[in-house]
């Protein structure tokens, strides 16, 4: 399966409206939804948040120029929320999955599908 197919499947679930897969180092994008672009500084902020969430707690989580309230951050997952929308970000062995869920989607449903994809990627060495 191509990397883009993983993104397309996430979006097809209707629990996510846009997503991207970056290398764990954050130096390349493997696949993404059209128009779902993060700046270098936003990606760096996210990568740092997996190691130490203090910066995200103090300044918030940013994606596409939008500030999200940090709900959770640990060495595997980062969750953010802005109103009824949110972000689910999960780090695997070799990748970082970023997914945005829109208003009307239950956060738990979006989280479940992204975390399941991460589990699968980890199980096959990614």
Short mmCIF file of C-alpha atoms in Angstrom, two decimals, residues 1-63:
data_model
loop_
_atom_site.label_atom_id
_atom_site.label_comp_id
_atom_site.label_asym_id
_atom_site.label_seq_id
_atom_site.Cartn_x
_atom_site.Cartn_y
_atom_site.Cartn_z
CA UNK A 1 0.00 0.00 0.00
CA UNK A 2 1.32 3.46 -0.83
CA UNK A 3 1.72 6.10 1.86
CA UNK A 4 -0.95 8.18 0.15
CA UNK A 5 -3.40 5.28 0.47
CA UNK A 6 -3.05 5.45 4.27
CA UNK A 7 -3.97 9.14 4.17
CA UNK A 8 -6.87 8.47 1.80
CA UNK A 9 -8.17 5.71 4.10
CA UNK A 10 -8.02 8.00 7.14
CA UNK A 11 -10.01 10.66 5.30
CA UNK A 12 -12.44 8.08 3.89
CA UNK A 13 -13.29 7.07 7.48
CA UNK A 14 -15.00 10.47 7.84
CA UNK A 15 -13.44 10.78 11.29
CA UNK A 16 -10.57 12.82 9.82
CA UNK A 17 -10.81 15.51 7.14
CA UNK A 18 -7.09 15.94 6.43
CA UNK A 19 -3.91 14.16 7.40
CA UNK A 20 -0.21 13.79 6.70
CA UNK A 21 2.61 11.36 7.31
CA UNK A 22 6.09 12.78 7.92
CA UNK A 23 9.35 11.02 8.57
CA UNK A 24 10.06 10.76 12.28
CA UNK A 25 12.99 13.15 11.76
CA UNK A 26 10.54 15.63 10.26
CA UNK A 27 12.74 16.15 7.22
CA UNK A 28 10.35 14.76 4.61
CA UNK A 29 6.64 14.38 3.98
CA UNK A 30 5.68 10.89 2.84
CA UNK A 31 2.04 11.67 2.02
CA UNK A 32 -0.56 14.31 2.81
CA UNK A 33 -4.01 15.61 2.07
CA UNK A 34 -4.10 18.44 -0.44
CA UNK A 35 -3.46 21.75 1.30
CA UNK A 36 -2.49 20.19 4.63
CA UNK A 37 0.92 21.81 4.96
CA UNK A 38 2.81 22.49 8.17
CA UNK A 39 5.62 24.99 8.42
CA UNK A 40 9.09 23.86 9.39
CA UNK A 41 8.71 25.58 12.76
CA UNK A 42 5.34 23.89 13.44
CA UNK A 43 6.80 20.48 12.65
CA UNK A 44 9.83 21.21 14.81
CA UNK A 45 7.54 22.25 17.68
CA UNK A 46 5.63 18.98 17.36
CA UNK A 47 8.78 16.86 17.19
CA UNK A 48 10.12 18.57 20.32
CA UNK A 49 6.80 18.04 22.07
CA UNK A 50 7.25 14.26 22.00
CA UNK A 51 10.46 14.62 24.02
CA UNK A 52 9.40 17.48 26.30
CA UNK A 53 5.86 18.85 26.28
CA UNK A 54 6.68 21.98 28.31
CA UNK A 55 6.88 24.16 25.20
CA UNK A 56 3.52 22.92 23.93
CA UNK A 57 1.97 23.42 27.36
CA UNK A 58 3.26 26.97 27.56
CA UNK A 59 2.67 28.14 23.99
CA UNK A 60 0.05 25.75 22.63
CA UNK A 61 0.16 23.46 19.64
CA UNK A 62 0.29 25.04 16.19
CA UNK A 63 -0.66 23.61 12.79
#
